[in-house]
Short mmCIF file of C-alpha atoms in Angstrom, two decimals:
data_model
loop_
_atom_site.label_atom_id
_atom_site.label_comp_id
_atom_site.label_asym_id
_atom_site.label_seq_id
_atom_site.Cartn_x
_atom_site.Cartn_y
_atom_site.Cartn_z
CA MET B 26 -14.02 -26.56 -72.66
CA PRO B 27 -10.26 -27.50 -72.51
CA ASP B 28 -9.46 -28.17 -68.83
CA GLU B 29 -6.72 -25.48 -69.31
CA THR B 30 -9.44 -22.96 -69.71
CA LEU B 31 -11.61 -24.61 -67.11
CA GLN B 32 -9.34 -24.53 -64.20
CA ALA B 33 -8.21 -20.89 -65.31
CA ALA B 34 -11.76 -19.82 -65.45
CA PHE B 35 -12.27 -21.28 -62.10
CA GLU B 36 -8.99 -19.22 -60.77
CA ILE B 37 -10.41 -16.36 -61.94
CA LYS B 38 -13.86 -16.83 -59.76
CA THR B 39 -12.09 -17.94 -56.44
CA THR B 40 -9.07 -14.30 -57.24
CA CYS B 41 -12.08 -11.96 -57.68
CA ASP B 42 -13.64 -13.97 -54.44
CA GLU B 43 -10.30 -12.90 -52.48
CA ILE B 44 -10.21 -9.32 -54.11
CA SER B 45 -14.08 -8.61 -53.34
CA ARG B 46 -12.90 -9.94 -49.37
CA LYS B 47 -10.32 -7.22 -49.10
CA LEU B 48 -11.91 -4.33 -50.71
CA LEU B 49 -14.80 -4.82 -48.13
CA ARG B 50 -13.43 -5.55 -45.00
CA TRP B 51 -10.65 -2.30 -46.00
CA HIS B 52 -13.99 -0.23 -46.41
CA TRP B 53 -15.86 -2.04 -43.51
CA GLU B 54 -12.78 -1.15 -41.14
CA LYS B 55 -12.52 2.58 -42.78
CA LYS B 56 -15.83 3.76 -41.47
CA PRO B 57 -17.09 4.63 -38.31
CA GLY B 58 -18.33 2.15 -35.46
CA ALA B 59 -17.88 -1.72 -35.50
CA HIS B 60 -15.63 -3.20 -37.62
CA SER B 61 -16.48 -6.98 -36.53
CA LEU B 62 -17.64 -9.05 -38.90
CA ASN B 63 -20.83 -9.93 -36.70
CA ALA B 64 -21.16 -5.87 -37.18
CA LEU B 65 -21.70 -6.67 -41.22
CA LEU B 66 -24.09 -9.66 -40.87
CA GLU B 67 -26.05 -7.56 -38.81
CA HIS B 68 -25.74 -4.27 -41.52
CA ILE B 69 -26.73 -6.86 -44.22
CA ALA B 70 -29.73 -8.76 -42.23
CA GLN B 71 -31.34 -4.75 -41.72
CA ARG B 72 -30.94 -3.79 -45.51
CA GLN B 73 -32.71 -7.15 -46.54
CA GLN B 74 -35.03 -5.76 -44.71
CA GLU B 75 -35.42 -2.20 -46.04
CA SER B 76 -34.55 -3.37 -49.69
CA PRO B 77 -35.65 -6.61 -50.05
CA GLU B 78 -35.65 -6.62 -54.08
CA TYR B 79 -31.66 -5.31 -54.62
CA TYR B 80 -30.96 -8.05 -51.56
CA GLU B 81 -32.75 -10.56 -53.21
CA ARG B 82 -31.10 -14.03 -53.90
CA MET B 83 -28.02 -13.33 -51.47
CA PRO B 84 -26.31 -16.79 -50.60
CA ASP B 85 -27.36 -17.76 -46.77
CA LEU B 86 -25.59 -15.74 -44.05
CA SER B 87 -26.25 -18.25 -41.63
CA GLY B 88 -22.68 -20.04 -40.88
CA LYS B 89 -21.02 -17.25 -41.52
CA THR B 90 -17.98 -16.86 -39.47
CA SER B 91 -14.78 -15.59 -41.26
CA TRP B 92 -14.28 -13.11 -43.93
CA SER B 93 -13.20 -15.93 -45.83
CA GLN B 94 -16.59 -17.69 -46.05
CA LEU B 95 -17.46 -14.30 -47.95
CA ASP B 96 -18.48 -14.42 -52.13
CA THR B 97 -18.21 -11.95 -54.41
CA THR B 98 -21.72 -12.01 -54.36
CA LEU B 99 -21.98 -10.52 -51.09
CA CYS B 100 -19.19 -8.44 -50.92
CA MET B 101 -19.81 -6.67 -54.09
CA ARG B 102 -23.94 -6.37 -53.06
CA VAL B 103 -22.49 -4.10 -49.80
CA LEU B 104 -20.24 -1.79 -51.37
CA LEU B 105 -22.40 -1.21 -54.70
CA ASP B 106 -25.24 -0.67 -52.82
CA PRO B 107 -27.33 2.85 -53.52
CA GLU B 108 -28.68 2.81 -49.94
CA LYS B 109 -31.53 5.02 -51.40
CA ASP B 110 -34.01 3.58 -48.72
CA ALA B 111 -31.38 3.05 -45.90
CA ALA B 112 -32.29 4.07 -42.40
CA ARG B 113 -28.33 5.05 -41.91
CA PRO B 114 -26.37 5.02 -44.85
CA LEU B 115 -23.14 3.56 -44.87
CA ASP B 116 -21.91 5.09 -48.07
CA LEU B 117 -18.68 3.42 -47.90
CA LEU B 118 -17.13 3.74 -51.69
CA GLY B 119 -18.17 7.66 -51.67
CA ASN B 120 -15.72 8.13 -48.10
CA THR B 121 -12.77 7.15 -50.20
CA GLU B 122 -10.60 9.44 -52.35
CA HIS B 123 -11.12 8.27 -55.89
CA PRO B 124 -14.99 7.52 -55.28
CA GLY B 125 -15.84 6.93 -58.67
CA ALA B 126 -12.84 4.58 -59.62
CA ALA B 127 -13.34 2.83 -56.88
CA ARG B 128 -17.36 1.94 -58.03
CA ARG B 129 -16.13 1.39 -61.12
CA ALA B 130 -13.27 -1.70 -59.96
CA CYS B 131 -16.23 -3.10 -57.92
CA ASN B 132 -18.32 -3.32 -60.89
CA ALA B 133 -15.08 -4.78 -62.93
CA VAL B 134 -14.35 -7.39 -60.77
CA ARG B 135 -17.86 -8.87 -60.20
CA THR B 136 -18.27 -8.79 -64.00
CA ALA B 137 -15.26 -10.74 -64.29
CA ARG B 138 -16.36 -13.07 -61.55
CA ASN B 139 -19.83 -13.74 -62.78
CA GLU B 140 -18.43 -14.67 -66.09
CA ALA B 141 -15.65 -17.15 -64.77
CA ALA B 142 -18.48 -18.91 -62.55
CA HIS B 143 -20.67 -18.80 -65.55
CA ALA B 144 -18.04 -19.73 -68.19
CA SER B 145 -18.95 -23.33 -70.00
CA ASP B 146 -16.53 -22.86 -73.35
CA ARG B 147 -13.24 -21.99 -74.62
CA THR B 148 -15.05 -17.96 -75.34
CA ALA B 149 -16.46 -17.72 -72.30
CA GLY B 150 -13.38 -18.97 -70.35
CA THR B 151 -11.30 -16.53 -72.61
CA GLN B 152 -13.83 -13.67 -72.04
CA ALA B 153 -13.37 -14.54 -68.05
CA ALA B 154 -9.36 -13.78 -68.86
CA ILE B 155 -10.09 -10.54 -71.02
CA LEU B 156 -12.33 -9.10 -68.04
CA PHE B 157 -10.45 -10.22 -65.03
CA ASN B 158 -7.13 -8.39 -66.88
CA GLU B 159 -9.29 -5.31 -67.03
CA ALA B 160 -10.30 -5.29 -63.16
CA VAL B 161 -6.79 -5.29 -62.60
CA GLU B 162 -6.40 -2.03 -64.56
CA ALA B 163 -9.21 -1.09 -62.81
CA LEU B 164 -8.31 -1.96 -59.58
CA GLU B 165 -5.41 -0.17 -59.85
CA GLU B 166 -7.00 3.07 -60.52
CA GLY B 167 -9.53 2.63 -57.42
CA TYR B 168 -7.01 1.02 -55.14
CA ALA B 169 -3.33 1.30 -55.60
CA GLY B 170 -1.65 2.43 -52.39
CA THR B 171 -4.75 1.76 -50.35
CA ALA B 172 -6.89 -1.06 -49.93
CA LEU B 173 -3.97 -2.81 -52.48
CA ARG B 174 -0.41 -2.82 -51.87
CA THR B 175 2.06 -2.44 -55.16
CA THR B 176 3.01 -5.77 -54.41
CA GLU B 177 -0.30 -6.88 -54.72
CA LEU B 178 -0.94 -5.35 -58.06
CA GLU B 179 1.91 -6.55 -59.07
CA GLN B 180 0.58 -10.00 -58.78
CA TYR B 181 -2.93 -9.31 -60.31
CA TYR B 182 -0.84 -8.51 -63.13
CA ARG B 183 1.22 -11.61 -62.84
CA MET B 184 -1.89 -13.80 -62.63
CA ALA B 185 -4.22 -11.41 -65.33
CA GLU B 186 -1.31 -12.51 -68.15
CA ASP B 187 -0.89 -16.02 -67.33
CA PHE B 188 -4.84 -16.91 -67.33
CA LEU B 189 -4.77 -14.69 -70.93
CA ASP B 190 -1.84 -17.48 -72.11
CA ARG B 191 -3.57 -20.45 -70.78
CA CYS B 192 -7.15 -18.87 -72.44
CA GLY B 193 -5.15 -18.22 -75.63
CA ALA B 194 -6.04 -15.03 -75.37
CA LYS B 195 -4.03 -12.25 -77.40
CA LYS B 196 -6.57 -9.10 -77.50
CA PRO B 197 -9.88 -8.66 -76.05
CA LEU B 198 -13.14 -9.79 -77.56
CA ALA B 199 -15.89 -8.67 -76.77
CA SER B 200 -14.79 -6.21 -74.52
CA ALA B 201 -12.24 -4.72 -76.74
CA ALA B 202 -12.40 -1.29 -78.21
CA PRO B 203 -12.38 -0.58 -81.95
CA GLU B 204 -8.62 -1.44 -83.20
CA GLY B 205 -7.77 2.66 -83.69
CA GLN B 206 -8.99 3.02 -80.16
CA LYS B 207 -7.34 0.55 -78.07
CA ALA B 208 -4.60 1.86 -75.57
CA ALA B 209 -0.92 0.72 -75.83
CA PRO B 210 -1.00 -3.02 -73.51
CA ARG B 211 0.17 -2.03 -69.95
CA SER B 212 3.29 -2.98 -67.88
CA ALA B 213 2.94 -5.95 -65.52
CA ARG B 214 4.36 -3.72 -62.69
CA PRO B 215 1.88 -1.08 -61.94
CA ARG B 216 2.35 2.44 -62.23
CA SER B 217 3.51 4.70 -59.34
CA GLU B 218 1.41 7.38 -58.03
CA GLY B 219 3.46 10.18 -59.37
CA GLN B 220 3.16 8.75 -62.52
CA ARG B 221 -0.16 8.59 -62.46
CA LYS B 222 -0.62 12.22 -61.58
CA THR B 223 1.22 13.23 -64.16
CA SER B 224 0.71 11.52 -66.97
CA GLY B 225 -2.85 13.76 -67.70
CA SER B 226 -0.43 16.87 -67.07
CA GLY B 227 2.52 16.03 -69.11
CA SER B 228 -0.32 15.39 -72.28
CA THR B 229 -1.81 19.32 -71.55
CA SER B 230 2.16 20.52 -71.76
CA ARG B 231 3.05 18.71 -75.27
CA SER B 232 -0.44 20.07 -76.48
CA ARG B 233 -0.20 23.19 -75.21
CA SER B 234 3.46 24.03 -76.24
CA ALA B 235 2.72 23.05 -79.68
CA SER B 236 -0.17 25.59 -79.67
CA ASN B 237 2.39 28.21 -78.65
CA GLY B 238 4.71 27.03 -81.60
CA ARG B 239 1.41 27.14 -84.22
CA ARG B 240 0.54 30.32 -83.13
CA ASN B 241 4.14 31.79 -82.98
CA THR B 242 5.17 30.35 -86.01
CA GLY B 243 2.16 31.80 -87.49
CA GLY B 244 3.27 35.00 -86.42
CA ALA B 245 6.48 34.94 -87.98
CA GLY B 246 4.96 33.79 -91.12
CA ARG B 247 2.60 37.22 -91.13
CA LYS B 248 5.43 39.17 -90.18
CA ASP B 249 7.64 38.49 -93.44
CA ALA B 250 4.70 38.59 -95.49
CA ASN B 251 4.28 42.14 -94.67
CA SER B 252 8.14 42.88 -94.83
CA ARG B 253 7.83 41.53 -98.33
CA ARG B 254 4.74 43.46 -99.67
CA LYS B 255 6.42 46.64 -98.16
CA GLY B 256 9.77 46.06 -99.85
CA SER B 257 8.25 45.19 -103.23
CA GLY B 258 6.57 47.90 -103.14
CA LYS B 259 9.08 50.34 -102.19
CA ARG B 260 10.77 48.63 -105.58
CA THR B 261 7.65 49.47 -108.01
CA LYS B 262 7.04 53.00 -107.01
CA LYS B 263 7.76 55.44 -109.93
CA PRO B 264 8.60 58.97 -109.29
CA ARG B 265 5.87 61.57 -109.94
CA THR B 266 6.67 64.45 -112.18
CA ASN B 267 6.91 68.06 -110.70
CA TYR B 268 4.69 70.27 -113.19
CA ALA B 269 4.55 73.78 -111.48
CA VAL B 270 8.57 73.53 -112.22
CA LEU B 271 8.34 72.76 -115.40
CA GLY B 272 6.22 75.39 -116.07
CA LEU B 273 7.89 77.59 -114.66
CA LEU B 274 11.04 77.53 -116.73
CA ALA B 275 8.87 77.18 -119.50
CA VAL B 276 7.67 81.29 -118.62
CA LEU B 277 11.18 82.05 -118.33
CA LEU B 278 11.85 80.58 -121.77
CA ALA B 279 8.98 82.88 -122.97
CA VAL B 280 10.28 86.11 -121.40
CA GLY B 281 14.14 85.43 -122.31
CA LEU B 282 12.86 85.34 -126.11
CA LEU B 283 10.73 87.99 -125.73
CA LEU B 284 13.13 90.41 -124.08
CA ARG B 285 15.82 89.06 -127.34
CA TRP B 286 13.51 89.83 -129.62
CA PHE B 287 12.56 93.51 -129.07
CA GLY B 288 16.57 93.80 -128.36
CA MET B 289 16.86 92.77 -131.89
CA LYS B 290 14.62 95.05 -133.07
CA GLY B 291 15.54 98.09 -131.60
#
């Protein structure tokens, strides 16, 4: 693998670790109870006993004295913990404003970090850059204005573009949608909260207006057609013959002829 791609993969890994620490610490300090690192390590030790299968192959916790020593594997194991068998569930992601978006963002960061950590050739390094770009987009949806400030998201977007350029990735590979379904590329600047809220309602209003326009146009067309049918009916209508009047005239004519005949005879 070229040195540049190898270096980019390493930087993606370390950046994902940094993001994971920020997310875990933000969630941990928002929950009720103790917020210290020791309280977190005690929680992890307890969950290891309650759910040994979920917490297997965990990094060694001994000697952890600062948040900077935590990596993505440990942070995301805590954040994504289903806690089905927990004595005291914390539900860290569920206590946020958008729990679904937060979970997708955490999964995206973990996936990008794992891809970067195991990258051994140019293709894997490029894929890690693509996944990191997708992770930043997911982070914007799940954590903009909460765990991550706008300036931090702008920084991560710039880093994502840099990684893509250095790895020679112009478009997604394995994670790409079909050509006709690809979304328009995002700007390096995150959207504001108002833009995220109104993007969906704007498209709904446009579709509603178009639908109303089609209905109004259809109604006008039907009215015009009915008018044309009525007009054409009036033009082709023929006057009906009044046979009663004709019969009366014939009787009067016959009576007149008879009277004239009798007058001539007398």
